[in-house]
mmCIF file of C-alpha atoms in Angstrom:
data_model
loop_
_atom_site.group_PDB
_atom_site.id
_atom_site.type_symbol
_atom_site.label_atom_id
_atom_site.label_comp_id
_atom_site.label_asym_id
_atom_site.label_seq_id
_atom_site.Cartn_x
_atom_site.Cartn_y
_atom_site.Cartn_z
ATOM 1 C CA UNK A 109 137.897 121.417 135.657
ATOM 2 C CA UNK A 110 136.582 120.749 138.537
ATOM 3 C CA UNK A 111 134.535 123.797 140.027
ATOM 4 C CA UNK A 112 132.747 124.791 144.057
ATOM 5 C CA UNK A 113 129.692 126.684 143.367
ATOM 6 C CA UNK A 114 129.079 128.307 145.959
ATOM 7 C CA UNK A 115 125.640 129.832 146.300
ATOM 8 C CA UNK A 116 124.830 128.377 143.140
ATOM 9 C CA UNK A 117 121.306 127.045 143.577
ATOM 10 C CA UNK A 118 120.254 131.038 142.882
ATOM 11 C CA UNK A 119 119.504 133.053 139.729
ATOM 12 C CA UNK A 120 123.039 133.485 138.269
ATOM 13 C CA UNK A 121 124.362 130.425 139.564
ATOM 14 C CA UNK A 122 121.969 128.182 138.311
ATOM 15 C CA UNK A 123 122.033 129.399 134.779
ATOM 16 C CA UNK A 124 126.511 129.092 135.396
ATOM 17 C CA UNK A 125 125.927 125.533 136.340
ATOM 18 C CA UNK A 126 123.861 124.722 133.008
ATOM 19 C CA UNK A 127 126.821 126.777 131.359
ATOM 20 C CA UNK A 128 129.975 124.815 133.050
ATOM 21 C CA UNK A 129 128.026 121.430 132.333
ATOM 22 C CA UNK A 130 127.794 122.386 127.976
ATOM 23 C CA UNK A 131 131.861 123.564 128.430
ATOM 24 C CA UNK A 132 132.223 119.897 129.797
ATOM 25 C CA UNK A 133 132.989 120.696 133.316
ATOM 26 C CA UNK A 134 132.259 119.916 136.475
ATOM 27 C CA UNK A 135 130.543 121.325 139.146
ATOM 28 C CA UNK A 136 129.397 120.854 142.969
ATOM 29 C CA UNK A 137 126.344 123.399 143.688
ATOM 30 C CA UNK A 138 127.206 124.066 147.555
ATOM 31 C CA UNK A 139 123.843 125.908 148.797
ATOM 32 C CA UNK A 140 121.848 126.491 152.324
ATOM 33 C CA UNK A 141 118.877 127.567 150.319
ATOM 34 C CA UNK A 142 118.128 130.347 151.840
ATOM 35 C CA UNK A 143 117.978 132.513 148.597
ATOM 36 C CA UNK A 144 117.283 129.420 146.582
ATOM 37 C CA UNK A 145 114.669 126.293 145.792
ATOM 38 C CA UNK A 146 115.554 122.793 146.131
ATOM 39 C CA UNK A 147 113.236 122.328 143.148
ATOM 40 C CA UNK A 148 116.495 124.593 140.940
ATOM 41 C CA UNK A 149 117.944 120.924 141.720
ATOM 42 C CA UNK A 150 115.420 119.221 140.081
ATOM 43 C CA UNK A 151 115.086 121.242 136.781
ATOM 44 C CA UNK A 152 119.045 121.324 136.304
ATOM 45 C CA UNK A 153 118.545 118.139 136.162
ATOM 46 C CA UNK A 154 116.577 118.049 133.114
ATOM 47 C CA UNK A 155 118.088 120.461 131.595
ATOM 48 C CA UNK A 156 121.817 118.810 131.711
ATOM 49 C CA UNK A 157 120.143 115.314 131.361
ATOM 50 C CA UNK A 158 122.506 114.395 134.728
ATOM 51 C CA UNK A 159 122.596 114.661 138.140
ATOM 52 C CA UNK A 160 123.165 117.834 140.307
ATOM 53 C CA UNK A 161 126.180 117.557 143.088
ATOM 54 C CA UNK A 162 124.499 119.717 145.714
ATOM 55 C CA UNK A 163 125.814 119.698 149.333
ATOM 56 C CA UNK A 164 123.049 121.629 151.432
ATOM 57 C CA UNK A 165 125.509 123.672 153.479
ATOM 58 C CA UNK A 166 125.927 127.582 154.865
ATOM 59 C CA UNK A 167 129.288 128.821 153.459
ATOM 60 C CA UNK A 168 130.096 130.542 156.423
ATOM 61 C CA UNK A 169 130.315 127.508 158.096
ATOM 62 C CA UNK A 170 133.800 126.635 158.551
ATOM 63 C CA UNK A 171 133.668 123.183 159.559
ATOM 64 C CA UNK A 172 130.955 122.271 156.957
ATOM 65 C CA UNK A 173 133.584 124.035 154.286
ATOM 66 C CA UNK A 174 136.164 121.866 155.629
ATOM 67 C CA UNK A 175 133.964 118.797 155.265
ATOM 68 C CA UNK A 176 133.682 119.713 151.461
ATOM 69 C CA UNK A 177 137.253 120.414 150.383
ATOM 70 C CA UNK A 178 138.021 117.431 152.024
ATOM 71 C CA UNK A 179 135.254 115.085 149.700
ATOM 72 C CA UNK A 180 136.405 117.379 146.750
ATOM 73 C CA UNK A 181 139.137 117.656 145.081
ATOM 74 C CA UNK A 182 138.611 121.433 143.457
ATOM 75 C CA UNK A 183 140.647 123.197 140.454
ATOM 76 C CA UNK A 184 138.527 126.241 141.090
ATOM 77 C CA UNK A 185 135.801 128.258 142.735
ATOM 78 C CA UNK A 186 133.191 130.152 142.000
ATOM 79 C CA UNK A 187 131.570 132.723 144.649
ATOM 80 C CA UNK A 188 127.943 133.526 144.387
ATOM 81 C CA UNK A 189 126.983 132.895 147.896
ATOM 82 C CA UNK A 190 125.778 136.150 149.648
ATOM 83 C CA UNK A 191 122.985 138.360 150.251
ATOM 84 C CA UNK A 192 121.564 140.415 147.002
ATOM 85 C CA UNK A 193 119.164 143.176 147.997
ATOM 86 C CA UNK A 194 120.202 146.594 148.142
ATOM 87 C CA UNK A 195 116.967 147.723 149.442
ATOM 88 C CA UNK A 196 117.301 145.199 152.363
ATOM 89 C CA UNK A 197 120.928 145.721 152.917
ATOM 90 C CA UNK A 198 119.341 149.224 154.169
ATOM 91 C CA UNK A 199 117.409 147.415 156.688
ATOM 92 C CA UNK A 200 119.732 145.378 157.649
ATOM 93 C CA UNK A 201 122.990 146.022 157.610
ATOM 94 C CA UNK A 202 124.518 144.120 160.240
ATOM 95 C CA UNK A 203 123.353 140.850 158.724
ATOM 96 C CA UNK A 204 124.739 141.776 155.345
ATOM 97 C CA UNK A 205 128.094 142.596 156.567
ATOM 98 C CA UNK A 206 128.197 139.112 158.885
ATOM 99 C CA UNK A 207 127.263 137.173 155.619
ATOM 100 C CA UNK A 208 128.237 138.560 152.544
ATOM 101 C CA UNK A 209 132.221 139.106 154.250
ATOM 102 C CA UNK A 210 132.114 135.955 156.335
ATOM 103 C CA UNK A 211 130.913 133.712 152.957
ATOM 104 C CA UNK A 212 134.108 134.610 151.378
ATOM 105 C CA UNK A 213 136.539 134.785 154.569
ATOM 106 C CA UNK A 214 135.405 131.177 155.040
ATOM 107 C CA UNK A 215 135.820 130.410 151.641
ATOM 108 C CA UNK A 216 139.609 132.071 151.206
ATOM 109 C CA UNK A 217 140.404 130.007 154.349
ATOM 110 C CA UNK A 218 139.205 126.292 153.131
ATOM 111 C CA UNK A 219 141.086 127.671 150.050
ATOM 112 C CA UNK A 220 144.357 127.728 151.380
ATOM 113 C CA UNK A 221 144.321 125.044 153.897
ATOM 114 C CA UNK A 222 142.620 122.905 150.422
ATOM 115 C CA UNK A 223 145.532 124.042 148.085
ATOM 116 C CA UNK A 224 143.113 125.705 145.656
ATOM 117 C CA UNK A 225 144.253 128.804 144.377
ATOM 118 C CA UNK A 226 141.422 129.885 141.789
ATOM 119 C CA UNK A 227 138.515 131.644 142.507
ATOM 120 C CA UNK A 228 135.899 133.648 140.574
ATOM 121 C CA UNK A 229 133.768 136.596 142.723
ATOM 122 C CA UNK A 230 130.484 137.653 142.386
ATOM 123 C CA UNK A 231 130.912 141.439 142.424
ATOM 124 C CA UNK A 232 128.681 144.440 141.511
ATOM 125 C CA UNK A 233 128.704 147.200 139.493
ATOM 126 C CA UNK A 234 127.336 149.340 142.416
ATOM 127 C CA UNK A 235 130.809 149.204 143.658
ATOM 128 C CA UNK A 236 131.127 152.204 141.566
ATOM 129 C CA UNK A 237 129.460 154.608 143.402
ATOM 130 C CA UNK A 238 128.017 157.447 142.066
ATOM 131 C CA UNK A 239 129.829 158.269 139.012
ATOM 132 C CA UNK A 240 128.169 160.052 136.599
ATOM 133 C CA UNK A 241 130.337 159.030 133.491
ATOM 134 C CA UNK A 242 129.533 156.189 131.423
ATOM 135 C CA UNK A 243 130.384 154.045 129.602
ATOM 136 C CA UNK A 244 132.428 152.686 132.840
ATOM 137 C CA UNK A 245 135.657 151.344 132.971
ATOM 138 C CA UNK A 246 137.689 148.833 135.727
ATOM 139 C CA UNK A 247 140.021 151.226 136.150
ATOM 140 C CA UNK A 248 138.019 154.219 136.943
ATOM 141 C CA UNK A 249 138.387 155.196 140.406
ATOM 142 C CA UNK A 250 135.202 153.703 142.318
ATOM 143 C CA UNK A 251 133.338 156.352 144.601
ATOM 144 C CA UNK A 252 131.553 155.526 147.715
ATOM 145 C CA UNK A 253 129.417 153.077 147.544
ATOM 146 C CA UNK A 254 125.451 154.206 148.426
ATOM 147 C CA UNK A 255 123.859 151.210 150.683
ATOM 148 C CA UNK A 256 125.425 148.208 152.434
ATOM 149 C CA UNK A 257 125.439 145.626 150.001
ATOM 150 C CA UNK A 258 127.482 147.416 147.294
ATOM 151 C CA UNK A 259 130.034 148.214 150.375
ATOM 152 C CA UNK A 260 130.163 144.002 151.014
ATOM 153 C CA UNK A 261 131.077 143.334 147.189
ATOM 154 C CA UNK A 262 133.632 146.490 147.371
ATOM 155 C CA UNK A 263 134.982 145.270 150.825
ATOM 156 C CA UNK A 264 134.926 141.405 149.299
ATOM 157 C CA UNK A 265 136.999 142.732 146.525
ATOM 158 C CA UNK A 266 139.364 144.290 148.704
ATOM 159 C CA UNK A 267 139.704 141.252 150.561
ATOM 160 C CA UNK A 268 140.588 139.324 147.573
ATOM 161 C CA UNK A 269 143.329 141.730 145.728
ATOM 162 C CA UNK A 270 145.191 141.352 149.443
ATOM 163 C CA UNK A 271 144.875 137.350 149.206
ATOM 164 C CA UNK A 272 146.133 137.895 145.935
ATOM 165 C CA UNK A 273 148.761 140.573 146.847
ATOM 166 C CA UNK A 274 149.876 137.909 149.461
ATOM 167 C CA UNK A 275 149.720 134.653 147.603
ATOM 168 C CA UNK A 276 151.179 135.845 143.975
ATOM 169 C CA UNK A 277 150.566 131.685 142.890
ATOM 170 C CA UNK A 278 146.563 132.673 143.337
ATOM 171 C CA UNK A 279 144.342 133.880 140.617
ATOM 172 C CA UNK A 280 141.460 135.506 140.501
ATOM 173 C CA UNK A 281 138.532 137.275 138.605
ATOM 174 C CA UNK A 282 136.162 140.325 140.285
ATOM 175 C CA UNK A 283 133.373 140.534 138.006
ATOM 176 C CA UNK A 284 131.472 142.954 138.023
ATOM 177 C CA UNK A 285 128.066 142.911 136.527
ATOM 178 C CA UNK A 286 125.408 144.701 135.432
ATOM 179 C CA UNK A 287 121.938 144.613 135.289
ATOM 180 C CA UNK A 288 120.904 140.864 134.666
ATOM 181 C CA UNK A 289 117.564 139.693 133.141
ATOM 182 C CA UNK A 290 116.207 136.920 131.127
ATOM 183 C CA UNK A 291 116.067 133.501 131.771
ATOM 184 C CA UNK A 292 117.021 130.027 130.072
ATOM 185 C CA UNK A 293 115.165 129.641 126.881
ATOM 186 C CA UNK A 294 113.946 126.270 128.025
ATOM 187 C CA UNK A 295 111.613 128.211 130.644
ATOM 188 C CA UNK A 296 112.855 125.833 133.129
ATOM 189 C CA UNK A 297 115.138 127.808 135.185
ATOM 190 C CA UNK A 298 114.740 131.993 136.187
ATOM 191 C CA UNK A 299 114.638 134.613 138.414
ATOM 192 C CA UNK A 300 112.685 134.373 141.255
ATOM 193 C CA UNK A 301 112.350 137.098 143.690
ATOM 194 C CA UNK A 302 109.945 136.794 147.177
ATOM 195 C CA UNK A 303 107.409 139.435 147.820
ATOM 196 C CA UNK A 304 107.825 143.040 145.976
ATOM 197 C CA UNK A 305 110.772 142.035 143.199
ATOM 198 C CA UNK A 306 113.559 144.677 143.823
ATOM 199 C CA UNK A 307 114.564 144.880 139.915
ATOM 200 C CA UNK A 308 112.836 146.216 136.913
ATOM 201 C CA UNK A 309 112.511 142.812 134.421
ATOM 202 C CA UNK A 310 110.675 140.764 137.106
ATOM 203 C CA UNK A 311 108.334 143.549 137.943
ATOM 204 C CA UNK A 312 107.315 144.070 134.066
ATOM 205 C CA UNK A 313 106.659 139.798 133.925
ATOM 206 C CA UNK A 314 104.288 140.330 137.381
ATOM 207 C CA UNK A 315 102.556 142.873 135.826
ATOM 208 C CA UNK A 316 101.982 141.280 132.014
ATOM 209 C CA UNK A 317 101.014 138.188 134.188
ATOM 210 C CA UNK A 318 97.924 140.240 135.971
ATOM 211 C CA UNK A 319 99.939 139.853 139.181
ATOM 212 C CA UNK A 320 100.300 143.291 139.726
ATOM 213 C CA UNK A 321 98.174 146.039 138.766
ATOM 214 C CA UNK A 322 100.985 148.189 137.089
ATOM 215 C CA UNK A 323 105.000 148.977 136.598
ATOM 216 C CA UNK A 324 105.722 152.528 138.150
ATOM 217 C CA UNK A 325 108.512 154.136 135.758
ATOM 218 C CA UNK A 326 110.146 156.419 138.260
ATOM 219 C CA UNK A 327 111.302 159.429 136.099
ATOM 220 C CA UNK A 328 110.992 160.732 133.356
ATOM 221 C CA UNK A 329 112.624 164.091 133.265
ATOM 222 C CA UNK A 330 116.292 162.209 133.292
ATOM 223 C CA UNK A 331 118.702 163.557 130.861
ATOM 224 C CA UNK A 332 118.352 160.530 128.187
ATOM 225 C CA UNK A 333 116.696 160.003 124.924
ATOM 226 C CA UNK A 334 113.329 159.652 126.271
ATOM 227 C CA UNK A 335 113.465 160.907 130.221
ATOM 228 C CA UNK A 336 113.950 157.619 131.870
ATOM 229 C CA UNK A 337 117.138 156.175 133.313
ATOM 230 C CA UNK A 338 119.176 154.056 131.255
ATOM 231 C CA UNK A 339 121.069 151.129 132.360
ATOM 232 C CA UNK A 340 123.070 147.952 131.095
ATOM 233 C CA UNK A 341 120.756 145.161 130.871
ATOM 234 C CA UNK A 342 122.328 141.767 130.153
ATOM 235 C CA UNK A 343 121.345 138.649 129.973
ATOM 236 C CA UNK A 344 122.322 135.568 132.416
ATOM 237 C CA UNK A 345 123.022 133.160 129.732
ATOM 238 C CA UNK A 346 125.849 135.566 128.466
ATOM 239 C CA UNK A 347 127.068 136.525 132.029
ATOM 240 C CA UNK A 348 127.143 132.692 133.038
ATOM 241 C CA UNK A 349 129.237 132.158 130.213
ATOM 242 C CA UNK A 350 131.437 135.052 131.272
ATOM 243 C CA UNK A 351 132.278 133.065 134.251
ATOM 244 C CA UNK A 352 133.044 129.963 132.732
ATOM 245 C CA UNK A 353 135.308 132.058 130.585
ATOM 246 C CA UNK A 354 136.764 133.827 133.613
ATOM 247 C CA UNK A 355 137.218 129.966 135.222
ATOM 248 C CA UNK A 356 139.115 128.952 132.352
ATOM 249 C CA UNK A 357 141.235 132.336 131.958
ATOM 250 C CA UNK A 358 142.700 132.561 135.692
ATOM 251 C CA UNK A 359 143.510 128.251 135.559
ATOM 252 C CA UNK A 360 146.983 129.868 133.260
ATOM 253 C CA UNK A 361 147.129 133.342 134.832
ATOM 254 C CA UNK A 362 148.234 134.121 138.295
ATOM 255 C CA UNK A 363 147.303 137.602 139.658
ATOM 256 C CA UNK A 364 143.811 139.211 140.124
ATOM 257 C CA UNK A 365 141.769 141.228 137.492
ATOM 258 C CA UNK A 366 138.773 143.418 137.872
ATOM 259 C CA UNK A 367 136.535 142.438 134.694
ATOM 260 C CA UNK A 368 132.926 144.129 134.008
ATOM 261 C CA UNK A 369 130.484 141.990 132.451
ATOM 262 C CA UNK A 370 127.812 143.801 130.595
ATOM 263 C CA UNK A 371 126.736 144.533 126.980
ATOM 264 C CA UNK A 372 128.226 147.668 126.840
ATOM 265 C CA UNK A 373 125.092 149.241 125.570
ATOM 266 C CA UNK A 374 122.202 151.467 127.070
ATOM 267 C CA UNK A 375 118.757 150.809 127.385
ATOM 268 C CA UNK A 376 116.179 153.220 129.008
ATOM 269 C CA UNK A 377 113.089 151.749 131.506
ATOM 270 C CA UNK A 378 110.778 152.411 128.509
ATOM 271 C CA UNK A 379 113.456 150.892 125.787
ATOM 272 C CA UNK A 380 112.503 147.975 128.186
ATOM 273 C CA UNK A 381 108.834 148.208 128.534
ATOM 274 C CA UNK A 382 108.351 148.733 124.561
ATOM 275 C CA UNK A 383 110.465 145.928 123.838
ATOM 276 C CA UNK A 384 109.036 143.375 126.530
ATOM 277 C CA UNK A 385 105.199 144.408 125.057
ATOM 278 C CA UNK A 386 106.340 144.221 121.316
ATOM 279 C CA UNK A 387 107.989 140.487 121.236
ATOM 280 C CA UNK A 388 105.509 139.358 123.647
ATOM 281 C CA UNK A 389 102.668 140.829 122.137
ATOM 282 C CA UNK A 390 101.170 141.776 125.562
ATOM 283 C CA UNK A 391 100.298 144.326 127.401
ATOM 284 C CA UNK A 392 102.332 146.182 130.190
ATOM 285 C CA UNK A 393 99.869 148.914 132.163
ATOM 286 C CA UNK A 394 103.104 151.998 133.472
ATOM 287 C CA UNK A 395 102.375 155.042 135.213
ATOM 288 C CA UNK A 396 105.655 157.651 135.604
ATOM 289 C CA UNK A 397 106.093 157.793 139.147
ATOM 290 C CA UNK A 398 108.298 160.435 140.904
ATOM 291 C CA UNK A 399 111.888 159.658 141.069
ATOM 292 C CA UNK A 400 114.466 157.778 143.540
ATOM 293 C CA UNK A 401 116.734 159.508 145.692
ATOM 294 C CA UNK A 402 120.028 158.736 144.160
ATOM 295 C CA UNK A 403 119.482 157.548 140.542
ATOM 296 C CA UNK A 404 121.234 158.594 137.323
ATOM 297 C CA UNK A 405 120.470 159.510 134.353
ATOM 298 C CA UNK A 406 122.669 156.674 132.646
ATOM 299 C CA UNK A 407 124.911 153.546 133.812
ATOM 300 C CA UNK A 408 126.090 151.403 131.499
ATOM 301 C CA UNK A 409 129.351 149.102 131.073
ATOM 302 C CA UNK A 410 132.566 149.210 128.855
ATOM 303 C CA UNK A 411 133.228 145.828 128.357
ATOM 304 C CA UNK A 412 136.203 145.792 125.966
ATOM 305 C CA UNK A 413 138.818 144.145 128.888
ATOM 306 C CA UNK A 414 136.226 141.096 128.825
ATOM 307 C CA UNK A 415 136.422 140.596 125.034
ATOM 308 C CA UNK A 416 140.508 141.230 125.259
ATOM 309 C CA UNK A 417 140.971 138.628 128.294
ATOM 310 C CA UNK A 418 138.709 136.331 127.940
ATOM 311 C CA UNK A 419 137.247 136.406 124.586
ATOM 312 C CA UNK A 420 133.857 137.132 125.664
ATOM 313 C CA UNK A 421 130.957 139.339 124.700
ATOM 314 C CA UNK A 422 127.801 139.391 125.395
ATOM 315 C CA UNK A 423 125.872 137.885 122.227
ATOM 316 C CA UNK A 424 121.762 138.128 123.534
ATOM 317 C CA UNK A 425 119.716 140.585 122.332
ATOM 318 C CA UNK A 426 117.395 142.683 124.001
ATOM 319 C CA UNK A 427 114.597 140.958 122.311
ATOM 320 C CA UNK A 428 115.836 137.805 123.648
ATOM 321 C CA UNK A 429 116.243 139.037 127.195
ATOM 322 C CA UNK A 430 112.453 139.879 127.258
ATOM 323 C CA UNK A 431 111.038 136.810 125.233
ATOM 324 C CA UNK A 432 113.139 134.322 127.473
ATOM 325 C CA UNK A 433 111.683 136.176 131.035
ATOM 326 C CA UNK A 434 108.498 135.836 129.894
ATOM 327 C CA UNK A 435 108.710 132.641 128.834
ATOM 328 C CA UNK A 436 110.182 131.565 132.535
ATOM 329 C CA UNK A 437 106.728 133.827 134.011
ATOM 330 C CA UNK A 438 104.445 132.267 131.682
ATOM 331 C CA UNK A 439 105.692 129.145 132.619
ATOM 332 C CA UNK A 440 106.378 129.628 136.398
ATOM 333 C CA UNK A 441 103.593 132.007 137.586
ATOM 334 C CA UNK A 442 104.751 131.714 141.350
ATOM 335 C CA UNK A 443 108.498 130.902 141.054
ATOM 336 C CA UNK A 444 109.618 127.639 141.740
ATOM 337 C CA UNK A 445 106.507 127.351 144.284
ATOM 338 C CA UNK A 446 103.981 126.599 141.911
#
């Protein structure tokens, strides 16, 4: 196959691109780099031992779009392209709305006029809401979302089932993640968040690294095992997979399906903490901090429609999910700017 990435200079898509390449596939990296380094280019490189397709383009742009489907001849797509931060989508909502629904209106659009009728989506488990039951299932009834950027992936997914609903020939896959963390084990390739890091595994690495002073554990009177909140970690070698599975899946099967990708199994902010110091054999300095307006107690994935569709599971431990994040730290102290 040949596959658009769009958006897929960044964290997830990097790691799919490394993932589409060992499946034998082939993929165009279509990126403006504003969440992204030009130096991801560089180390994909090494990693797949062959060069990177990477058009430097905004995906809202319609007439750049245009430009591409017309060099490419594309059996699929793959939608990363969007803006990520909940806390930020707070700030500014406007923006988040403009690009995270214009990305994939543009995108639908090229689609059609293109003749390509696959495409995989980027979507969230904060679509659903607040519930309070876990483990969670696709066809539990989403409540309303709590910031702006969980309404874009909810409002992108609603988007997509009426393209869908519309062009019954189209296929196409709504994943919905988790909580990813880790890293490729080569250290080559990782997360890499600018200024304060909104999520819990890149905060720990800052921290063991003497970046930070300590991890504030927000909670600790939750109603888990040990007091703090427990969520589905995974880690983005086994959710990049789950897209090339999901690519491969909707080439033979018309229609749309909502798809979680997660482990399927707990683990608490300290569950984290111990298991980052233990395999890493370093120190992590914590105080418990009061807790967030509007977390749960617990948040984690059923992920049995994954394994039924498309035959995949998440096979990383948690051990490995800590060793390979510190491993991309260790190596990459400041990001990709070092």
């Amino acid at each position: 196959m040949k596959i658009l990435l769009s958006g897929g200079a960044g964290f997830i898509g990097s790691h799919t691109y490394v993932e589409l390449t060992k499946a034998g596939h082939e993929a165009v990296i279509v990126d403006n780099l504003y969440n992204a380094s030009e130096k991801v280019l560089e180390r994909l490189q090494v990693i797949t031992g062959k060069p990177v397709p990477f058009i430097k383009a905004d995906v809202a742009d319609r007439s750049a779009m245009r430009a591409v489907f017309s060099e490419h001849k594309f059996d699929a797509v793959i939608h990363f392209a969007g803006y990520k931060a909940v806390g930020e989508s707070v700030q500014k909502p406007i923006e988040y709305y403009r690009n995270n629904l214009d990305t994939t209106l543009t995108l639908c659009e090229c689609m059609r006029e293109a003749g390509v009728k696959c495409i995989v989506f980027s979507s969230s488990a904060t679509v659903y809401g607040p519930l309070e039951t876990s483990p969670l299932e696709e066809s539990m009834a989403p409540e309303d979302c709590t910031n702006p950027y969980a309404w874009t992936k909810s409002m992108n997914e609603r988007i997509l089932l009426d393209a869908v609903h519309a062009m019954p020939d189209w296929s196409c896959a709504l994943l919905r993640y988790f909580n990813p963390i880790g890293a490729h084990e080569s250290g080559l390739i990782g997360e890499d968040p600018v200024g304060i890091p909104n999520n819990l595994m890149p905060f720990i690495t800052q921290v063991a690294s003497g970046k930070r002073e300590k991890l504030s554990v927000f909670g600790n009177d939750y109603n888990t095992p040990d007091g703090t909140g427990v969520r589905d970690y995974i880690h983005v070698v086994d959710l990049a997979r789950g897209h090339v599975a999901a690519c491969e899946y909707l080439l033979t099967h018309p229609g749309a399906e909502i798809i979680n990708l997660g482990t399927g199994i707990g683990y608490s902010v300290l569950d984290i903490v111990n298991t980052f110091m233990r395999v890493n054999n370093i120190d992590v300095p914590y105080v418990i901090a009061p807790r967030r307006s509007g977390d749960m107690d617990s948040y984690y994935a059923d992920p049995s429609k994954a394994k039924a569709l498309l035959g995949w599971q998440a096979e990383k431990t948690l051990d490995d999910m800590c060793r390979d994040s510190w491993r991309w730290q260790s190596n990459n102290p400041n990001g990709y700017r070092d």
